[in-house]
Coordinates of C-alpha atoms in Angstrom, one line a residue:
Chain A
M1 CA -8.2 -28.7 20.4
E2 CA -5.3 -26.4 18.6
W3 CA -5.9 -24.5 15.8
E4 CA -4.1 -23.4 12.5
T5 CA -4.8 -20.4 11.0
V6 CA -4.2 -20.0 7.0
I7 CA -4.8 -16.8 5.4
G8 CA -4.4 -15.4 1.9
L9 CA -4.8 -11.6 1.1
E10 CA -6.0 -9.8 -2.5
I11 CA -4.7 -6.6 -2.9
H12 CA -5.8 -3.9 -5.1
A13 CA -3.3 -1.3 -5.6
Q14 CA -4.7 1.6 -7.8
L15 CA -2.1 2.6 -10.7
S16 CA -0.7 5.8 -10.4
T17 CA -1.0 6.9 -14.2
N18 CA -2.2 10.2 -15.4
S19 CA -5.4 8.6 -17.6
K20 CA -7.9 5.5 -17.3
L21 CA -6.5 1.7 -18.2
F22 CA -8.7 2.1 -21.5
S23 CA -10.1 6.0 -21.9
G24 CA -8.6 9.3 -21.9
S25 CA -10.1 10.5 -18.9
S26 CA -8.3 11.5 -15.8
T27 CA -8.0 10.2 -12.7
E28 CA -7.4 12.5 -10.2
Y29 CA -9.0 11.8 -6.9
G30 CA -11.6 14.0 -5.5
Q31 CA -13.0 15.9 -8.1
E32 CA -17.0 16.7 -8.4
P33 CA -18.5 13.5 -9.2
N34 CA -19.2 12.0 -12.7
T35 CA -16.9 14.9 -14.2
Q36 CA -14.2 12.3 -15.2
A37 CA -16.3 9.8 -16.9
N38 CA -16.3 9.7 -20.0
I39 CA -18.5 7.7 -22.9
V40 CA -16.1 4.5 -22.4
D41 CA -16.4 4.7 -18.6
L42 CA -20.2 5.0 -18.6
A43 CA -20.0 2.3 -21.3
M44 CA -22.0 3.9 -24.0
P45 CA -23.0 1.6 -26.7
G46 CA -20.0 1.1 -29.2
V47 CA -17.2 2.3 -27.6
L48 CA -14.0 0.6 -27.3
P49 CA -11.4 0.2 -24.8
V50 CA -8.0 1.1 -25.9
L51 CA -5.1 0.4 -23.4
N52 CA -2.9 2.7 -21.9
T53 CA 1.2 1.9 -21.6
E54 CA 1.7 3.3 -18.4
A55 CA -0.6 0.2 -16.7
V56 CA 1.1 -2.6 -18.6
R57 CA 4.7 -1.2 -17.7
M58 CA 3.7 -0.5 -13.8
A59 CA 2.4 -4.1 -13.5
A60 CA 5.7 -5.2 -15.4
M61 CA 7.8 -3.5 -13.1
F62 CA 6.0 -5.2 -10.2
G63 CA 6.2 -8.4 -11.6
L64 CA 10.1 -7.9 -12.3
A65 CA 10.2 -6.7 -8.6
I66 CA 9.0 -9.7 -6.9
G67 CA 10.5 -12.1 -9.1
A68 CA 7.7 -13.2 -11.3
P69 CA 7.5 -14.1 -15.2
I70 CA 5.9 -11.8 -17.0
G71 CA 2.6 -12.9 -19.0
R72 CA 4.2 -12.3 -22.5
G73 CA 0.9 -13.3 -24.6
N74 CA -1.7 -11.9 -21.4
V75 CA -5.2 -11.4 -22.2
F76 CA -8.1 -9.3 -21.0
A77 CA -11.5 -11.3 -20.1
R78 CA -14.6 -10.1 -19.0
K79 CA -15.5 -10.8 -15.6
N80 CA -19.5 -10.8 -15.9
Y81 CA -21.8 -9.5 -12.9
F82 CA -24.7 -6.9 -12.4
Y83 CA -24.1 -3.7 -10.4
P84 CA -25.1 -0.1 -10.6
D85 CA -21.3 1.0 -10.6
L86 CA -20.2 -1.3 -13.2
P87 CA -22.0 0.2 -16.3
Q88 CA -20.3 -2.1 -18.7
G89 CA -22.4 -5.2 -16.8
Y90 CA -18.9 -6.9 -16.6
Q91 CA -15.2 -6.0 -15.0
I92 CA -12.6 -5.9 -17.5
S93 CA -10.0 -7.9 -15.5
Q94 CA -7.7 -10.8 -16.7
F95 CA -8.1 -14.7 -15.7
D96 CA -6.1 -17.3 -16.7
K97 CA -3.5 -14.7 -18.4
P98 CA -2.5 -12.7 -16.2
I99 CA 0.4 -10.0 -17.0
V100 CA 1.9 -11.3 -13.9
E101 CA 2.8 -14.7 -13.0
L102 CA 3.9 -16.5 -10.0
G103 CA 6.4 -14.4 -7.7
H104 CA 7.4 -13.6 -4.0
M105 CA 7.8 -11.6 -1.0
D106 CA 9.8 -11.9 1.9
I107 CA 8.9 -10.6 5.2
T108 CA 10.0 -10.5 8.4
L109 CA 8.5 -12.8 11.6
E110 CA 8.2 -11.4 15.1
N111 CA 11.3 -14.1 15.8
G112 CA 13.4 -12.3 13.3
E113 CA 12.9 -14.7 10.8
T114 CA 12.2 -14.6 7.5
K115 CA 9.1 -16.1 5.9
R116 CA 8.9 -16.3 2.1
I117 CA 5.0 -15.5 0.8
G118 CA 4.0 -16.8 -2.3
V119 CA 2.4 -14.2 -4.8
T120 CA 0.4 -16.3 -7.4
R121 CA -0.4 -13.7 -9.8
A122 CA -1.2 -9.9 -10.2
H123 CA -3.2 -8.8 -12.6
L124 CA -4.4 -5.6 -14.5
E125 CA -8.3 -4.8 -14.1
Q126 CA -10.5 -1.5 -14.1
D127 CA -12.2 -0.3 -10.8
A128 CA -15.7 0.2 -10.3
G129 CA -17.4 3.6 -9.7
K130 CA -18.9 4.2 -6.1
S131 CA -22.5 3.8 -4.8
L132 CA -23.2 6.5 -2.5
H133 CA -26.2 4.6 0.1
E134 CA -27.2 7.7 2.1
D135 CA -29.0 11.1 1.6
F136 CA -31.7 10.1 -1.3
A137 CA -34.9 9.1 -0.3
G138 CA -34.8 5.7 -1.5
M139 CA -32.3 6.1 -4.2
T140 CA -28.5 5.4 -4.6
G141 CA -26.1 7.9 -6.3
I142 CA -23.6 6.5 -8.6
D143 CA -20.3 8.7 -9.2
L144 CA -18.2 7.0 -11.8
N145 CA -14.8 9.2 -11.6
R146 CA -13.2 6.2 -10.5
S147 CA -15.1 3.9 -13.2
G148 CA -12.2 2.5 -15.4
T149 CA -9.1 3.7 -12.5
P150 CA -6.4 0.9 -13.6
L151 CA -6.2 -1.8 -10.6
L152 CA -3.4 -4.1 -10.1
E153 CA -4.7 -6.9 -8.0
I154 CA -2.3 -8.8 -6.1
V155 CA -2.9 -12.5 -5.3
S156 CA -1.1 -14.1 -2.3
E157 CA -0.8 -17.8 -1.9
P158 CA -2.5 -19.0 1.2
D159 CA 1.0 -18.6 2.8
M160 CA -0.2 -16.7 5.9
S161 CA -0.6 -17.9 9.4
S162 CA -1.4 -15.6 11.5
A163 CA -2.9 -11.8 11.3
K164 CA 0.4 -10.4 12.0
E165 CA 2.2 -12.3 9.3
A166 CA -0.8 -11.1 7.1
V167 CA -0.3 -7.4 7.9
A168 CA 3.9 -7.9 7.4
Y169 CA 3.1 -8.9 4.2
M170 CA 0.7 -6.3 3.3
K171 CA 3.0 -3.6 4.6
K172 CA 5.7 -4.8 2.5
I173 CA 3.8 -5.0 -0.7
H174 CA 2.7 -1.2 0.2
E175 CA 6.0 -0.4 1.0
L176 CA 7.1 -1.8 -2.7
V177 CA 4.5 -0.3 -4.8
Q178 CA 5.3 3.2 -3.2
Y179 CA 9.4 2.4 -4.0
L180 CA 8.3 1.4 -7.3
G181 CA 6.3 4.5 -7.6
I182 CA 3.1 2.7 -9.2
N183 CA 0.9 3.5 -6.2
D184 CA 0.6 6.6 -3.9
G185 CA -0.1 3.9 -0.8
N186 CA -3.5 6.0 0.2
L187 CA -5.2 3.4 2.1
A188 CA -7.6 6.2 3.6
E189 CA -8.6 7.2 -0.1
G190 CA -9.0 3.8 -1.0
S191 CA -6.2 3.7 -3.9
F192 CA -4.6 0.8 -1.5
R193 CA -7.5 -2.2 -0.4
C194 CA -7.1 -5.5 0.9
D195 CA -9.6 -8.5 1.3
A196 CA -8.6 -11.6 3.4
N197 CA -9.5 -14.9 2.8
V198 CA -9.1 -16.3 6.2
S199 CA -9.8 -20.4 7.4
V200 CA -8.9 -22.6 10.4
R201 CA -8.3 -26.3 10.8
P202 CA -6.7 -28.5 13.1
K203 CA -3.4 -28.6 13.8
G204 CA -1.7 -30.9 11.4
Q205 CA -4.9 -31.3 9.3
K206 CA -3.9 -31.2 5.5
E207 CA -6.9 -30.0 4.0
L208 CA -8.1 -26.6 4.1
G209 CA -10.7 -25.7 6.3
T210 CA -14.0 -23.7 4.4
R211 CA -12.8 -19.6 3.9
A212 CA -14.7 -16.4 4.1
E213 CA -13.4 -13.7 2.5
L214 CA -13.7 -10.2 4.5
K215 CA -14.1 -7.7 1.8
N216 CA -12.2 -4.3 1.9
I217 CA -10.3 -3.9 4.7
N218 CA -9.0 -0.1 4.7
S219 CA -6.4 0.1 7.4
F220 CA -3.3 -2.7 8.7
K221 CA -5.3 -1.7 12.1
F222 CA -8.6 -3.2 11.0
V223 CA -6.8 -5.9 8.8
E224 CA -5.1 -7.4 12.0
R225 CA -7.9 -7.2 14.0
A226 CA -10.6 -8.3 11.5
I227 CA -8.7 -11.5 10.7
N228 CA -8.1 -11.9 14.7
I229 CA -12.0 -11.6 15.2
E230 CA -12.9 -13.9 12.2
I231 CA -10.2 -16.7 13.5
E232 CA -12.5 -16.9 16.8
R233 CA -15.3 -16.7 14.9
Q234 CA -14.8 -19.7 13.1
I235 CA -13.3 -21.6 15.8
D236 CA -16.4 -20.9 17.9
I237 CA -18.8 -22.4 15.4
I238 CA -16.8 -25.5 14.8
E239 CA -16.3 -26.5 18.4
D240 CA -20.1 -25.7 19.3
G241 CA -20.5 -28.7 16.5
G242 CA -21.7 -26.4 13.3
A243 CA -19.5 -25.7 10.5
V244 CA -18.3 -22.7 8.3
V245 CA -19.9 -21.1 5.6
Q246 CA -18.0 -20.2 2.3
E247 CA -19.1 -16.5 2.2
T248 CA -18.0 -13.0 1.7
R249 CA -17.8 -11.1 4.9
L250 CA -17.3 -7.3 6.0
Y251 CA -15.4 -5.8 9.0
D252 CA -17.6 -3.2 10.7
P253 CA -14.8 -1.5 12.7
D254 CA -17.3 0.2 15.2
K255 CA -18.4 -3.2 16.6
N256 CA -15.3 -5.2 16.0
E257 CA -17.2 -7.7 14.3
T258 CA -17.6 -9.3 10.6
R259 CA -20.9 -10.1 9.4
S260 CA -22.1 -12.0 6.2
M261 CA -22.6 -9.8 2.9
R262 CA -23.9 -12.4 0.5
S263 CA -24.4 -16.3 1.0
K264 CA -23.3 -19.0 -1.0
E265 CA -26.4 -19.6 -2.2
E266 CA -26.3 -16.2 -4.2
A267 CA -22.8 -16.8 -4.8
N268 CA -22.2 -15.0 -8.3
D269 CA -21.1 -17.3 -11.2
Y270 CA -18.7 -14.7 -13.2
R271 CA -18.8 -16.6 -16.1
Y272 CA -15.5 -15.3 -17.3
F273 CA -14.3 -15.5 -20.7
P274 CA -11.8 -13.5 -23.0
C275 CA -12.7 -9.8 -23.7
P276 CA -13.6 -9.8 -27.3
D277 CA -12.5 -6.1 -27.6
L278 CA -9.2 -6.5 -26.6
L279 CA -6.4 -8.4 -28.3
P280 CA -3.7 -10.1 -26.4
I281 CA -0.9 -8.1 -24.9
E282 CA 2.3 -8.5 -26.1
I283 CA 5.6 -7.9 -24.0
T284 CA 8.5 -7.9 -26.3
D285 CA 12.0 -8.0 -25.3
E286 CA 12.6 -4.5 -26.2
F287 CA 9.6 -3.5 -23.7
L288 CA 11.3 -5.5 -20.8
T289 CA 14.7 -4.1 -21.3
A290 CA 13.3 -0.8 -21.1
V291 CA 11.0 -1.8 -17.8
K292 CA 14.3 -3.1 -16.1
A293 CA 16.2 0.1 -17.0
I294 CA 14.0 2.1 -14.9
L295 CA 13.4 0.2 -11.8
P296 CA 14.6 1.7 -8.8
E297 CA 16.4 0.2 -6.2
L298 CA 14.4 -1.9 -4.2
P299 CA 13.8 -2.0 -0.5
A300 CA 15.7 -5.5 0.2
A301 CA 18.6 -4.1 -2.2
K302 CA 18.8 -1.0 0.0
F303 CA 18.8 -2.8 3.4
E304 CA 21.5 -4.7 2.2
R305 CA 23.5 -1.9 1.1
F306 CA 23.0 0.7 3.9
M307 CA 24.4 -1.8 6.0
N308 CA 27.5 -2.5 4.4
E309 CA 28.2 0.7 2.6
Y310 CA 26.9 2.9 6.4
D311 CA 27.6 0.5 9.0
L312 CA 24.3 0.1 10.3
S313 CA 22.6 -1.8 12.5
D314 CA 19.4 -4.0 11.0
Y315 CA 17.2 -1.7 13.0
D316 CA 18.6 1.2 11.8
A317 CA 19.0 -0.3 7.9
G318 CA 15.2 -1.2 8.7
V319 CA 14.0 2.1 9.6
L320 CA 16.1 3.9 7.5
T321 CA 14.2 2.0 4.3
A322 CA 10.9 1.4 5.0
S323 CA 9.9 4.5 2.6
R324 CA 12.3 5.9 -0.5
E325 CA 11.5 8.8 1.1
T326 CA 13.3 8.1 4.0
A327 CA 15.8 6.6 2.3
D328 CA 16.8 9.2 0.2
Y329 CA 16.6 11.8 3.3
F330 CA 19.4 9.7 5.1
E331 CA 21.4 9.2 2.0
S332 CA 21.6 12.9 0.9
V333 CA 22.2 13.7 4.6
A334 CA 24.6 10.9 5.4
K335 CA 26.8 11.6 2.1
A336 CA 26.5 15.5 2.5
C337 CA 28.1 15.5 6.2
G338 CA 30.2 12.5 6.0
E339 CA 29.0 11.0 9.6
P340 CA 26.5 8.0 8.5
K341 CA 25.9 6.7 12.2
L342 CA 25.2 10.2 13.5
T343 CA 23.0 10.4 10.7
A344 CA 20.9 7.2 11.1
N345 CA 20.6 8.5 15.1
W346 CA 19.2 12.1 14.2
V347 CA 16.6 11.1 11.5
T348 CA 15.5 7.5 13.8
G349 CA 15.7 9.5 16.7
E350 CA 14.7 13.6 17.1
L351 CA 13.5 13.9 13.4
S352 CA 10.9 11.1 13.6
S353 CA 10.0 11.8 17.1
H354 CA 8.9 15.7 15.8
L355 CA 7.2 14.1 12.6
N356 CA 5.3 11.5 14.6
N357 CA 4.0 14.3 16.9
D358 CA 3.2 16.8 14.2
S359 CA 1.8 14.2 12.0
L360 CA 4.0 15.1 9.2
E361 CA 5.3 12.7 6.3
I362 CA 9.0 13.1 5.8
T363 CA 8.7 14.8 2.5
D364 CA 6.8 18.0 4.5
S365 CA 9.8 18.0 7.2
P366 CA 10.1 21.7 8.7
V367 CA 13.8 20.6 8.7
N368 CA 15.1 19.6 5.0
A369 CA 18.3 17.5 4.6
E370 CA 20.4 20.1 3.9
M371 CA 19.4 22.1 7.3
L372 CA 19.9 18.4 8.9
T373 CA 23.6 18.4 7.1
G374 CA 24.4 21.7 8.2
L375 CA 23.6 21.0 12.0
I376 CA 25.4 17.4 11.8
K377 CA 28.1 19.1 10.6
R378 CA 28.6 21.1 13.6
I379 CA 27.9 18.1 16.0
A380 CA 30.8 16.4 14.1
D381 CA 33.4 19.2 14.7
K382 CA 32.6 20.1 18.2
T383 CA 31.2 23.5 17.6
I384 CA 28.2 22.4 19.5
S385 CA 27.3 19.4 21.9
G386 CA 24.9 16.5 21.3
K387 CA 22.7 18.3 24.2
I388 CA 22.9 21.8 22.4
A389 CA 22.3 20.1 18.8
K390 CA 18.6 19.1 19.9
E391 CA 17.9 22.7 21.0
V392 CA 19.4 24.0 17.8
F393 CA 17.0 21.4 16.0
Q394 CA 14.1 22.4 17.5
A395 CA 14.6 26.4 16.7
L396 CA 15.0 24.8 13.3
W397 CA 12.0 23.1 13.7
A398 CA 10.1 26.4 14.7
G399 CA 11.1 28.0 11.4
E400 CA 14.5 29.7 12.6
G401 CA 17.3 30.1 10.4
S402 CA 17.4 29.5 7.1
K403 CA 16.2 26.6 4.3
D404 CA 19.5 25.8 3.7
E405 CA 22.9 23.9 5.2
S406 CA 23.8 27.5 6.9
A407 CA 20.8 27.3 8.9
A408 CA 21.9 25.7 12.0
D409 CA 24.8 28.1 11.8
K410 CA 22.4 30.8 12.0
V411 CA 21.4 29.6 15.3
I412 CA 24.0 29.0 17.0
E413 CA 25.6 32.3 16.4
S414 CA 21.9 34.2 17.1
K415 CA 21.5 32.4 20.5
G416 CA 24.9 32.1 21.1
L417 CA 25.3 28.6 21.7
K418 CA 28.9 27.6 20.4
Q419 CA 30.7 25.2 23.0
I420 CA 33.1 26.8 25.0
T421 CA 36.2 25.1 24.6
D422 CA 38.5 27.9 25.7
S423 CA 40.4 26.2 28.5
G424 CA 40.6 29.5 30.0
A425 CA 37.2 30.3 30.0
I426 CA 36.2 27.2 31.4
E427 CA 38.8 26.8 34.2
A428 CA 37.2 30.4 35.6
L429 CA 34.0 28.9 36.0
I430 CA 35.6 26.1 38.0
D431 CA 37.6 28.3 40.2
E432 CA 34.5 30.5 40.8
I433 CA 32.3 27.1 42.1
M434 CA 35.3 25.9 44.1
A435 CA 35.2 28.9 45.7
N436 CA 31.6 29.0 46.4
N437 CA 31.2 25.7 47.3
E438 CA 34.5 24.8 49.8
G439 CA 32.4 22.3 51.9
Q440 CA 31.9 19.8 48.4
V441 CA 35.8 20.5 47.7
E442 CA 36.7 19.5 51.0
Q443 CA 34.5 16.1 51.2
Y444 CA 36.0 15.4 47.1
R445 CA 39.5 16.2 49.1
S446 CA 38.8 13.3 51.8
G447 CA 38.0 10.8 49.0
K448 CA 34.1 10.9 48.4
E449 CA 34.7 11.1 44.9
K450 CA 30.9 10.7 44.2
V451 CA 30.9 14.8 45.0
F452 CA 32.4 15.0 41.3
G453 CA 29.2 14.6 39.7
F454 CA 28.4 17.9 41.3
F455 CA 30.9 20.1 39.8
V456 CA 30.3 18.8 36.6
G457 CA 26.8 19.9 36.7
Q458 CA 27.5 22.9 38.6
V459 CA 30.2 23.9 36.1
M460 CA 27.9 22.8 32.9
K461 CA 25.0 25.0 34.5
A462 CA 27.0 27.6 34.7
S463 CA 28.0 27.5 31.1
Q464 CA 24.2 27.3 29.8
G465 CA 25.5 23.6 28.6
K466 CA 27.8 25.2 26.0
A467 CA 31.1 23.7 28.0
N468 CA 32.2 20.9 26.2
P469 CA 31.5 18.4 28.8
A470 CA 35.4 16.1 28.0
Q471 CA 37.3 19.5 28.9
V472 CA 35.4 20.2 32.1
N473 CA 36.1 16.5 33.2
E474 CA 39.7 17.1 32.6
L475 CA 40.5 20.5 34.1
L476 CA 38.2 19.8 37.2
K477 CA 40.0 16.6 38.1
K478 CA 43.5 18.6 37.5
K479 CA 41.7 21.7 39.7
L480 CA 40.2 19.4 42.6
S481 CA 43.2 17.2 43.3
Chain B
M1 CA -24.7 -32.1 -24.3
S2 CA -28.4 -30.9 -23.3
L3 CA -29.4 -27.5 -20.9
S4 CA -32.4 -28.4 -18.2
P5 CA -35.0 -26.2 -17.2
D6 CA -33.2 -25.1 -14.0
E7 CA -30.1 -24.4 -16.0
V8 CA -31.9 -22.0 -18.2
K9 CA -33.5 -20.3 -15.2
S10 CA -30.2 -19.4 -13.5
I11 CA -28.6 -18.0 -17.1
A12 CA -31.6 -15.8 -17.2
F13 CA -31.0 -14.4 -13.6
L14 CA -27.4 -13.9 -14.0
A15 CA -28.3 -12.2 -17.5
R16 CA -31.4 -10.4 -15.7
L17 CA -33.8 -11.4 -18.1
S18 CA -37.2 -11.7 -17.7
I19 CA -38.5 -15.3 -18.8
Q20 CA -42.2 -16.7 -19.0
E21 CA -42.3 -20.2 -17.1
E22 CA -44.3 -21.5 -20.1
N23 CA -41.1 -20.9 -22.2
I24 CA -38.3 -22.4 -20.5
E25 CA -39.3 -26.1 -22.5
Q26 CA -38.6 -24.4 -25.6
Y27 CA -35.3 -22.4 -24.4
S28 CA -34.2 -25.3 -23.1
Q29 CA -34.2 -27.2 -26.6
D30 CA -33.2 -23.8 -28.6
L31 CA -30.0 -23.7 -26.7
S32 CA -29.5 -27.3 -26.5
N33 CA -29.8 -27.5 -30.1
I34 CA -27.2 -24.5 -30.4
F35 CA -24.7 -26.6 -28.2
G36 CA -25.4 -29.7 -30.6
L37 CA -23.9 -27.3 -33.3
V38 CA -20.9 -26.3 -31.1
E39 CA -20.4 -29.6 -30.4
Q40 CA -19.9 -31.0 -34.4
M41 CA -16.4 -28.8 -33.8
N42 CA -15.3 -31.0 -31.6
A43 CA -15.0 -33.4 -34.3
A44 CA -12.1 -31.2 -35.5
N45 CA -8.4 -32.4 -34.6
V46 CA -6.8 -29.6 -33.1
D47 CA -3.8 -31.3 -31.4
Q48 CA -0.7 -29.4 -32.8
I49 CA -2.7 -25.2 -32.8
E50 CA -2.4 -23.3 -29.5
P51 CA -5.6 -22.1 -28.2
M52 CA -6.2 -18.3 -29.6
A53 CA -7.7 -15.8 -27.4
H54 CA -8.8 -14.0 -30.1
P55 CA -9.7 -14.7 -34.0
Q56 CA -7.8 -12.1 -35.1
D57 CA -4.2 -13.1 -34.8
A58 CA -2.3 -9.6 -34.1
M59 CA -1.6 -8.2 -31.0
Q60 CA -3.1 -5.2 -28.6
R61 CA -2.0 -1.6 -30.1
L62 CA -0.8 0.8 -26.7
R63 CA -2.3 4.2 -26.3
D64 CA -0.1 6.6 -24.4
D65 CA -1.0 7.8 -20.6
V66 CA -2.5 11.1 -21.9
V67 CA -5.5 12.7 -20.4
T68 CA -7.6 13.5 -23.4
E69 CA -11.2 14.0 -22.1
E70 CA -12.7 17.0 -20.8
N71 CA -15.7 17.0 -18.4
Q72 CA -19.1 16.5 -20.2
R73 CA -21.1 15.6 -17.4
E74 CA -24.2 17.9 -18.1
K75 CA -24.4 16.5 -21.9
L76 CA -23.7 12.7 -20.9
M77 CA -26.3 12.9 -17.6
S78 CA -28.6 14.6 -20.0
N79 CA -30.3 11.4 -21.2
A80 CA -30.4 9.8 -17.2
P81 CA -33.6 9.1 -15.8
L82 CA -32.9 10.6 -12.4
T83 CA -30.1 12.8 -11.4
E84 CA -28.7 14.7 -8.3
A85 CA -25.7 16.5 -7.0
G86 CA -24.1 15.3 -9.7
L87 CA -24.5 11.6 -9.6
F88 CA -26.6 9.2 -11.4
L89 CA -29.6 8.0 -9.4
V90 CA -30.8 4.4 -9.6
P91 CA -33.4 2.1 -7.2
K92 CA -31.5 1.8 -4.1
V93 CA -29.3 -1.2 -3.8
L94 CA -27.3 -2.3 -0.6
D95 CA -25.0 -5.1 -0.1

């Protein structure tokens, strides 16, 4: 039988505020346990939440970026459940009136087509603390530093039909929240997390199959693997005559399997109701106008502009706009040197491969935008060839030169790499090589033109790669004829 | 509307309340009476009224995104039954 997969994602993105959603505690990651949890985060009796403006602004930015209406009178609700890392006994979240309503995100499929994925909603809520189950004999340790950190939960429509599509969507959202500067994109530290709802059904069937929810998957690679393994599991069950149970499952990357966390019988009944401690949040026209004014250029718009303004291929434009930092780097070099195509080649080529090799982000690149500008200017004015430029780049990468535009010039000067364009000097080299290789000269003159390449190689070698290749060709032809 | 003894049990479980089997019948009746009281409100005509999320007809005040709190871990942990290495300790939970 042929099967069809239906996937919806719930992404939890921590908002990059300084303080928590409802308290003035710091949200900084990696601090000593419980040093950033005040009486509100600990849910001491009698405390009241006071809402953070910035979290509301960031959520609104996201809504505008996905083309969604912003809930003018959105409401916080209590989601009730007991867990030790949730001291209130309920999570303050949003239920029927979220801040961000229906929007969408376009993804590019492997065949190059564009698919529109619906974003059902995005709402503000508090993060919980952390439970540490190891190291304490028979006890669990609780760190509430994360308790109350603002989260934007981004819920998609069940519009994805393969693990690859789900990853493409997740990456797009990941890219967008970083462009907007509302999330640091750090999956390893848990600031961007994903749950996947996965079900299968016979191809052509209308009704959805029973779904399983895969919890807290913290890398793009694991999302793809977890979904694929879950699809296989569900198909096996159904083909063996069984039925999929609606449940929460955990992906185990070591064993590459999913396993049940809670069964449906114990399923939580969250008993949502409007939080009596908080009034509805009013989003005024003035507020939205101000948010629109600070909205940066979005990835899709930047992509289009790069193709038009710099005449880049869609591949180059895609790579260069994959992160705001890469786009900014490219643009600053391209503008300063006036060679967008050459800049695109260097950023997507030499620079990217060096960054990959050393596992560095572009913001930490030893070769900054000014240094690359200086280098590209020298390629463009033919002071050095592309090949020598790689040598100069390598030196810059290793810390030679200086941290400004003159860096390449300094390396070219100190290493004597300037291209030889003096025809007298090149002719002298050619004369010497012809004198030392009379046999080959004979061969060439008797019609064996393939030997020409040999001479080019010899001249380039003799000049240590510095002779201008076009000139070498021209002068060789003249001399050999 | 009335509440069955099974529903009473399930609500008690969700609220982590320990109740005696012999009292369930009584709770069931008491809670059903409260429902009866609430149901009287259904008689009111609210066709023209927009549902409110809060009894107060006002909007939420917002605060600036500023860290105002200092570390008070010692003080806040002083009345916790068990702590270790800066963590609150609770009976083992596994999910």
